[in-house]
Short mmCIF file of C-alpha atoms in Angstrom, two decimals:
data_model
loop_
_atom_site.label_atom_id
_atom_site.label_comp_id
_atom_site.label_asym_id
_atom_site.label_seq_id
_atom_site.Cartn_x
_atom_site.Cartn_y
_atom_site.Cartn_z
CA MET A 1 51.45 12.27 5.78
CA THR A 2 48.89 10.86 4.63
CA GLU A 3 46.35 8.33 6.94
CA ALA A 4 45.94 5.25 4.77
CA ALA A 5 42.18 3.98 4.58
CA PRO A 6 41.27 1.51 6.70
CA ARG A 7 41.30 -1.86 5.40
CA GLY A 8 38.41 -3.21 2.78
CA PHE A 9 37.77 0.92 1.99
CA GLU A 10 40.73 1.31 -0.81
CA GLU A 11 39.64 2.76 -3.98
CA ARG A 12 38.96 0.51 -6.43
CA PRO A 13 38.40 0.81 -10.41
CA ARG A 14 34.52 1.57 -11.14
CA ASP A 15 32.84 -1.48 -12.15
CA THR A 16 31.44 -0.60 -16.10
CA ARG A 17 29.33 -4.35 -16.71
CA ALA A 18 26.39 -2.70 -15.71
CA ARG A 19 26.35 0.19 -18.06
CA ARG A 20 28.12 -1.89 -20.35
CA ALA A 21 25.69 -4.83 -20.84
CA SER A 22 22.65 -2.08 -20.39
CA ASP A 23 24.30 -0.18 -23.53
CA ALA A 24 24.29 -3.78 -25.43
CA GLY A 25 20.36 -4.61 -24.56
CA HIS A 26 21.14 -7.28 -22.00
CA ARG A 27 19.24 -7.93 -18.44
CA VAL A 28 21.56 -6.94 -15.65
CA ALA A 29 20.85 -7.57 -11.72
CA THR A 30 21.70 -4.41 -10.32
CA PRO A 31 21.42 -3.45 -6.91
CA GLY A 32 18.58 -0.40 -6.26
CA THR A 33 16.31 -1.60 -9.00
CA PRO A 34 12.72 -3.30 -8.21
CA GLY A 35 13.87 -6.66 -8.53
CA GLY A 36 17.48 -6.20 -9.43
CA VAL A 37 16.46 -6.31 -13.24
CA ARG A 38 16.74 -3.56 -15.31
CA PRO A 39 13.84 -3.35 -18.07
CA VAL A 40 15.27 -3.83 -21.44
CA PRO A 41 13.49 -1.71 -24.03
CA LEU A 42 12.36 -4.15 -27.29
CA PRO A 43 13.63 -4.34 -30.36
CA PRO A 44 11.25 -2.22 -33.39
CA LEU A 45 9.58 -4.83 -35.04
CA ARG A 46 10.37 -5.00 -38.93
CA ASP A 47 8.26 -2.92 -39.83
CA GLY A 48 9.61 0.02 -37.78
CA THR A 49 6.97 0.83 -35.51
CA ALA A 50 7.85 -0.27 -31.80
CA PHE A 51 6.06 -2.08 -29.61
CA LEU A 52 2.54 -0.83 -27.75
CA THR A 53 2.15 -0.54 -24.19
CA GLY A 54 -1.22 -1.92 -23.07
CA ILE A 55 -3.35 -4.52 -25.08
CA THR A 56 -0.91 -6.40 -27.62
CA ALA A 57 -2.07 -9.51 -30.15
CA LEU A 58 -0.46 -11.44 -27.27
CA ASP A 59 -3.51 -10.28 -24.21
CA ALA A 60 -6.44 -10.02 -26.85
CA ASP A 61 -7.55 -13.15 -26.49
CA THR A 62 -7.66 -12.83 -22.18
CA GLY A 63 -9.39 -9.23 -22.36
CA GLY A 64 -6.54 -7.29 -22.24
CA ALA A 65 -5.28 -9.27 -19.32
CA SER A 66 -1.67 -9.39 -19.08
CA THR A 67 -0.45 -13.06 -19.45
CA THR A 68 3.28 -12.43 -17.91
CA ALA A 69 4.10 -13.63 -14.91
CA THR A 70 4.42 -10.58 -13.22
CA GLY A 71 1.77 -12.22 -10.22
CA PRO A 72 -1.83 -12.34 -9.07
CA GLY A 73 -3.19 -8.44 -9.35
CA PRO A 74 -4.83 -6.56 -6.73
CA ARG A 75 -8.38 -8.20 -6.31
CA GLU A 76 -7.06 -11.87 -7.81
CA PRO A 77 -6.16 -14.13 -4.79
CA ASP A 78 -3.55 -16.36 -5.52
CA PRO A 79 -5.24 -20.01 -5.59
CA HIS A 80 -2.11 -21.56 -4.43
CA PHE A 81 -2.04 -19.35 -0.89
CA PRO A 82 -5.08 -19.65 1.43
CA ALA A 83 -6.77 -16.41 1.97
CA ARG A 84 -5.57 -14.14 5.04
CA ARG A 85 -7.60 -14.37 8.27
CA ARG A 86 -7.29 -11.63 10.74
CA PRO A 87 -7.62 -13.14 13.90
CA ALA A 88 -10.78 -13.50 16.34
CA GLY A 89 -10.81 -10.56 18.66
CA GLY A 90 -7.69 -8.91 17.04
CA ARG A 91 -5.89 -5.34 17.34
CA THR A 92 -9.33 -3.77 15.49
CA ALA A 93 -11.24 -4.78 18.67
CA ARG A 94 -11.28 -2.27 21.22
#
């Protein structure tokens, strides 16, 4: 006689919503991906060419700096938060 699985560990049919939605080109919250969002490939332009990575026409006025909300760069402090300061005589002082 086979032992029954503990409660909550019963076999369930696989959830294929994430795969189906990604096949359709939608953004799906998936655990294990950064930000929980799977990137979606952009469709080709009307002339058949794809979007180029790097500087695009939208970024040309900023000199290549992206204007999308990806967060501040490594040397670009966020103006809404004060700079982090080390405590005086902290762990670095020996």
